[in-house]
XYZ file of C-alpha atoms in Angstrom:
168
model
C -10.717 -19.432 14.283
C -7.407 -19.959 14.241
C -5.020 -17.735 16.367
C -1.717 -16.246 14.849
C 1.141 -17.175 17.724
C 3.661 -16.874 15.135
C 6.033 -15.589 11.892
C 6.221 -19.400 10.938
C 2.219 -19.802 11.362
C 2.222 -17.994 8.006
C 5.223 -20.142 6.282
C 2.698 -22.141 2.558
C 2.895 -25.157 3.283
C 0.877 -27.843 0.773
C -2.282 -29.294 0.738
C -4.229 -31.812 -0.873
C -6.189 -30.832 -3.881
C -8.428 -32.707 -5.152
C -9.396 -32.482 -9.387
C -11.738 -34.561 -11.052
C -11.877 -35.855 -14.792
C -16.654 -34.952 -14.941
C -16.049 -37.754 -17.864
C -15.392 -39.976 -16.044
C -15.642 -39.389 -11.520
C -12.338 -40.327 -11.158
C -10.886 -37.998 -8.376
C -6.933 -37.715 -8.365
C -5.370 -36.268 -5.237
C -2.734 -34.390 -5.286
C -0.080 -31.578 -3.462
C 0.424 -27.947 -4.271
C 2.527 -25.777 -2.564
C 0.956 -22.409 -1.358
C 3.288 -19.568 -3.367
C 4.827 -16.502 -1.215
C 3.909 -13.170 -2.428
C 7.231 -13.307 -4.308
C 6.343 -15.856 -5.333
C 3.706 -15.161 -7.607
C 4.655 -11.293 -8.127
C 8.649 -13.750 -9.454
C 5.653 -15.470 -12.139
C 2.879 -12.578 -13.150
C 6.506 -10.472 -13.919
C 7.443 -12.956 -16.520
C 3.654 -13.084 -18.305
C 2.104 -10.068 -20.600
C -1.302 -9.888 -22.209
C -1.881 -8.659 -25.074
C -3.948 -5.520 -25.267
C -6.793 -5.647 -28.157
C -6.808 -3.537 -30.904
C -8.661 -0.722 -30.954
C -11.823 -0.663 -33.310
C -13.024 2.489 -32.723
C -13.927 4.847 -29.908
C -16.309 6.159 -27.923
C -16.467 9.478 -26.891
C -14.183 11.519 -25.227
C -12.324 11.875 -21.720
C -13.811 14.336 -19.793
C -10.867 15.688 -18.326
C -8.776 16.129 -20.738
C -10.044 15.250 -23.847
C -8.626 12.583 -25.197
C -10.669 9.882 -27.244
C -11.599 7.487 -25.830
C -10.804 3.799 -27.422
C -13.383 1.398 -27.953
C -11.625 -2.219 -27.483
C -12.375 -5.298 -30.062
C -12.277 -7.726 -27.571
C -13.681 -10.112 -29.557
C -10.909 -10.256 -32.614
C -9.308 -13.447 -33.495
C -6.185 -13.261 -33.107
C -6.558 -11.098 -29.012
C -8.596 -13.493 -28.614
C -5.683 -16.373 -29.391
C -3.196 -14.185 -27.378
C -4.585 -13.922 -24.427
C -5.577 -17.549 -23.877
C -1.924 -18.271 -24.279
C -0.837 -16.010 -21.748
C -3.488 -17.288 -19.315
C -1.903 -20.510 -19.713
C 1.570 -19.910 -19.672
C 0.713 -18.439 -15.484
C -1.260 -21.643 -15.234
C 1.456 -23.822 -16.024
C 3.847 -21.145 -14.654
C 1.657 -21.576 -11.233
C 2.367 -24.783 -11.903
C 5.466 -25.631 -12.773
C 6.484 -23.459 -8.486
C 2.889 -24.798 -6.825
C 3.165 -29.290 -7.758
C 6.124 -30.008 -5.194
C 5.837 -34.162 -4.995
C 5.454 -35.437 -8.942
C 8.688 -34.034 -10.308
C 7.213 -32.940 -13.965
C 10.192 -34.009 -17.584
C 12.314 -31.952 -18.632
C 15.716 -29.616 -17.061
C 14.654 -26.268 -17.796
C 11.632 -24.061 -17.322
C 10.545 -24.083 -20.360
C 10.612 -27.997 -21.391
C 9.089 -28.893 -18.250
C 6.290 -25.849 -20.000
C 6.083 -27.673 -22.565
C 5.878 -30.773 -20.858
C 3.163 -29.904 -18.907
C 1.592 -28.750 -22.476
C 1.668 -32.291 -23.399
C 1.035 -34.203 -21.313
C -1.863 -33.594 -19.972
C -5.836 -33.815 -20.895
C -7.315 -29.769 -21.297
C -10.423 -31.306 -17.984
C -6.820 -31.667 -16.052
C -5.238 -28.179 -16.890
C -8.844 -26.506 -16.424
C -8.902 -28.540 -13.088
C -5.509 -27.554 -11.903
C -6.678 -23.958 -12.595
C -10.161 -23.911 -10.876
C -7.910 -25.230 -7.560
C -4.648 -23.429 -7.933
C -7.038 -20.165 -7.735
C -8.241 -21.659 -5.334
C -5.584 -22.363 -3.151
C -4.471 -18.490 -3.753
C -7.043 -16.544 -3.106
C -8.229 -15.989 -6.389
C -11.826 -14.104 -7.043
C -13.602 -13.655 -10.594
C -15.819 -10.928 -9.333
C -12.306 -8.665 -7.971
C -10.511 -9.916 -11.373
C -14.154 -8.633 -13.819
C -13.897 -5.327 -11.543
C -10.770 -4.407 -12.419
C -11.060 -5.663 -16.083
C -14.612 -3.575 -16.570
C -13.136 -0.417 -14.284
C -9.847 -0.628 -17.146
C -12.569 -0.840 -20.582
C -14.643 2.177 -18.246
C -11.332 4.324 -17.134
C -9.152 3.661 -19.641
C -6.869 6.697 -18.352
C -6.797 6.001 -15.148
C -9.264 8.579 -13.506
C -9.700 7.929 -9.888
C -12.717 5.841 -8.529
C -14.247 5.490 -5.355
C -16.298 2.607 -5.997
C -15.171 -1.237 -5.234
C -15.384 -4.620 -6.221
C -18.314 -4.482 -3.976
C -19.968 -1.555 -5.183
C -22.965 -1.456 -7.500
C -24.304 -4.597 -9.584
C -22.581 -7.177 -7.163
C -20.161 -8.410 -9.356
Protein backbone atom coordinates (compact mmCIF):
# COMPACT_ATOMS: atom_id res chain seq x y z
CA UNK A 1 0.00 0.00 0.00
CA UNK A 2 1.26 3.47 -0.87
CA UNK A 3 1.04 6.16 1.77
CA UNK A 4 -0.71 9.32 0.64
CA UNK A 5 1.73 12.11 1.40
CA UNK A 6 0.37 15.03 -0.59
CA UNK A 7 -2.61 16.19 -2.60
CA UNK A 8 -0.46 15.80 -5.72
CA UNK A 9 -0.39 12.02 -5.13
CA UNK A 10 -4.05 12.00 -6.20
CA UNK A 11 -3.51 13.98 -9.40
CA UNK A 12 -5.02 12.08 -12.37
CA UNK A 13 -2.48 10.04 -14.28
CA UNK A 14 -2.32 8.47 -17.70
CA UNK A 15 -2.64 4.68 -17.47
CA UNK A 16 -1.47 2.24 -20.12
CA UNK A 17 -4.41 -0.07 -20.86
CA UNK A 18 -4.62 -3.00 -23.24
CA UNK A 19 -7.44 -3.53 -25.70
CA UNK A 20 -7.64 -6.92 -27.40
CA UNK A 21 -9.32 -7.98 -30.61
CA UNK A 22 -10.67 -11.35 -29.50
CA UNK A 23 -11.14 -12.49 -33.10
CA UNK A 24 -7.47 -12.02 -34.05
CA UNK A 25 -5.74 -11.95 -30.67
CA UNK A 26 -4.11 -8.60 -31.53
CA UNK A 27 -3.38 -6.45 -28.50
CA UNK A 28 -3.00 -2.68 -28.50
CA UNK A 29 -1.56 -0.52 -25.74
CA UNK A 30 -3.57 2.64 -25.19
CA UNK A 31 -2.89 5.48 -22.77
CA UNK A 32 -6.08 6.56 -21.03
CA UNK A 33 -6.15 9.53 -18.68
CA UNK A 34 -7.91 9.20 -15.34
CA UNK A 35 -10.66 11.80 -15.12
CA UNK A 36 -11.34 14.06 -12.18
CA UNK A 37 -14.67 14.06 -10.39
CA UNK A 38 -15.43 17.41 -12.06
CA UNK A 39 -14.73 16.01 -15.54
CA UNK A 40 -16.84 12.93 -14.85
CA UNK A 41 -19.72 15.07 -13.56
CA UNK A 42 -19.49 17.27 -16.66
CA UNK A 43 -19.75 14.22 -18.91
CA UNK A 44 -22.61 12.74 -16.87
CA UNK A 45 -24.55 16.01 -17.11
CA UNK A 46 -24.47 15.79 -20.92
CA UNK A 47 -26.21 12.41 -21.03
CA UNK A 48 -29.98 12.06 -20.91
CA UNK A 49 -30.93 8.44 -20.39
CA UNK A 50 -34.47 7.61 -21.51
CA UNK A 51 -37.22 6.33 -19.25
CA UNK A 52 -38.95 3.16 -20.43
CA UNK A 53 -42.63 3.46 -21.26
CA UNK A 54 -45.16 2.35 -18.66
CA UNK A 55 -46.88 -0.88 -19.65
CA UNK A 56 -49.16 -1.10 -16.63
CA UNK A 57 -49.23 -0.81 -12.87
CA UNK A 58 -48.23 -3.26 -10.14
CA UNK A 59 -50.10 -2.28 -7.02
CA UNK A 60 -50.03 0.89 -4.97
CA UNK A 61 -47.42 2.63 -2.88
CA UNK A 62 -48.19 1.80 0.76
CA UNK A 63 -47.41 5.32 1.96
CA UNK A 64 -48.84 7.56 -0.76
CA UNK A 65 -51.42 5.27 -2.33
CA UNK A 66 -50.03 6.20 -5.76
CA UNK A 67 -50.03 3.44 -8.37
CA UNK A 68 -46.61 1.83 -8.90
CA UNK A 69 -45.75 1.80 -12.62
CA UNK A 70 -44.45 -1.30 -14.34
CA UNK A 71 -41.97 -0.28 -17.02
CA UNK A 72 -41.56 -1.94 -20.41
CA UNK A 73 -37.78 -2.29 -20.63
CA UNK A 74 -38.11 -4.44 -23.75
CA UNK A 75 -39.75 -1.65 -25.77
CA UNK A 76 -37.70 -1.37 -29.01
CA UNK A 77 -37.72 2.45 -29.12
CA UNK A 78 -36.62 2.66 -25.47
CA UNK A 79 -33.83 0.09 -26.01
CA UNK A 80 -32.52 1.96 -29.07
CA UNK A 81 -32.53 5.28 -27.16
CA UNK A 82 -30.83 3.63 -24.18
CA UNK A 83 -28.11 2.14 -26.39
CA UNK A 84 -27.55 5.50 -28.11
CA UNK A 85 -27.22 7.28 -24.74
CA UNK A 86 -24.81 4.62 -23.45
CA UNK A 87 -22.66 4.85 -26.59
CA UNK A 88 -22.58 8.66 -26.32
CA UNK A 89 -21.50 8.32 -22.67
CA UNK A 90 -18.59 6.05 -23.61
CA UNK A 91 -17.53 8.26 -26.53
CA UNK A 92 -17.51 11.37 -24.30
CA UNK A 93 -15.40 9.48 -21.74
CA UNK A 94 -13.08 8.38 -24.51
CA UNK A 95 -12.70 11.91 -25.91
CA UNK A 96 -11.62 13.15 -22.47
CA UNK A 97 -9.47 10.13 -21.60
CA UNK A 98 -7.65 9.18 -24.79
CA UNK A 99 -4.86 11.69 -24.42
CA UNK A 100 -2.15 10.54 -26.83
CA UNK A 101 -3.94 9.84 -30.14
CA UNK A 102 -5.39 12.77 -32.09
CA UNK A 103 -9.03 12.22 -33.04
CA UNK A 104 -10.10 13.86 -36.33
CA UNK A 105 -12.49 16.80 -36.10
CA UNK A 106 -12.63 20.31 -34.70
CA UNK A 107 -15.74 20.08 -32.51
CA UNK A 108 -16.84 17.46 -30.00
CA UNK A 109 -19.64 16.41 -32.35
CA UNK A 110 -17.18 15.96 -35.23
CA UNK A 111 -14.80 13.97 -33.03
CA UNK A 112 -17.64 11.79 -31.74
CA UNK A 113 -18.77 11.14 -35.32
CA UNK A 114 -15.18 10.20 -36.24
CA UNK A 115 -15.06 7.71 -33.34
CA UNK A 116 -18.48 6.29 -34.19
CA UNK A 117 -17.54 5.73 -37.83
CA UNK A 118 -13.85 5.01 -37.36
CA UNK A 119 -13.46 2.34 -34.71
CA UNK A 120 -14.79 -1.22 -34.96
CA UNK A 121 -17.29 -2.50 -32.43
CA UNK A 122 -14.74 -4.78 -30.72
CA UNK A 123 -12.58 -1.72 -30.00
CA UNK A 124 -15.57 0.25 -28.71
CA UNK A 125 -16.44 -2.58 -26.29
CA UNK A 126 -12.83 -2.91 -25.15
CA UNK A 127 -12.57 0.86 -24.57
CA UNK A 128 -15.83 0.76 -22.65
CA UNK A 129 -14.49 -1.99 -20.36
CA UNK A 130 -11.12 -0.29 -19.81
CA UNK A 131 -12.77 3.08 -19.05
CA UNK A 132 -15.12 1.46 -16.56
CA UNK A 133 -12.19 -0.24 -14.81
CA UNK A 134 -10.11 2.95 -14.83
CA UNK A 135 -12.88 5.09 -13.33
CA UNK A 136 -13.94 2.69 -10.61
CA UNK A 137 -17.21 1.61 -12.19
CA UNK A 138 -18.74 -1.30 -10.33
CA UNK A 139 -21.28 -3.39 -12.23
CA UNK A 140 -22.89 -4.59 -8.99
CA UNK A 141 -23.60 -1.03 -7.82
CA UNK A 142 -25.22 -0.04 -11.12
CA UNK A 143 -27.39 -3.18 -11.09
CA UNK A 144 -28.36 -2.46 -7.47
CA UNK A 145 -29.33 1.15 -8.24
CA UNK A 146 -31.44 0.06 -11.22
CA UNK A 147 -33.19 -2.62 -9.14
CA UNK A 148 -33.74 -0.16 -6.29
CA UNK A 149 -35.37 2.33 -8.68
CA UNK A 150 -37.64 -0.35 -10.14
CA UNK A 151 -38.72 -1.59 -6.69
CA UNK A 152 -39.08 1.87 -5.22
CA UNK A 153 -39.91 4.36 -8.01
CA UNK A 154 -41.17 6.99 -5.55
CA UNK A 155 -37.91 7.10 -3.59
CA UNK A 156 -39.06 5.80 -0.23
CA UNK A 157 -36.13 5.54 2.22
CA UNK A 158 -34.29 2.23 2.23
CA UNK A 159 -31.51 0.88 4.42
CA UNK A 160 -30.26 -1.71 1.89
CA UNK A 161 -26.93 -1.37 0.12
CA UNK A 162 -25.38 -3.01 -2.93
CA UNK A 163 -23.69 -5.55 -0.65
CA UNK A 164 -26.92 -6.72 1.02
CA UNK A 165 -28.95 -9.71 0.02
CA UNK A 166 -28.44 -11.48 -3.26
CA UNK A 167 -24.78 -10.60 -3.77
CA UNK A 168 -25.47 -8.42 -6.81
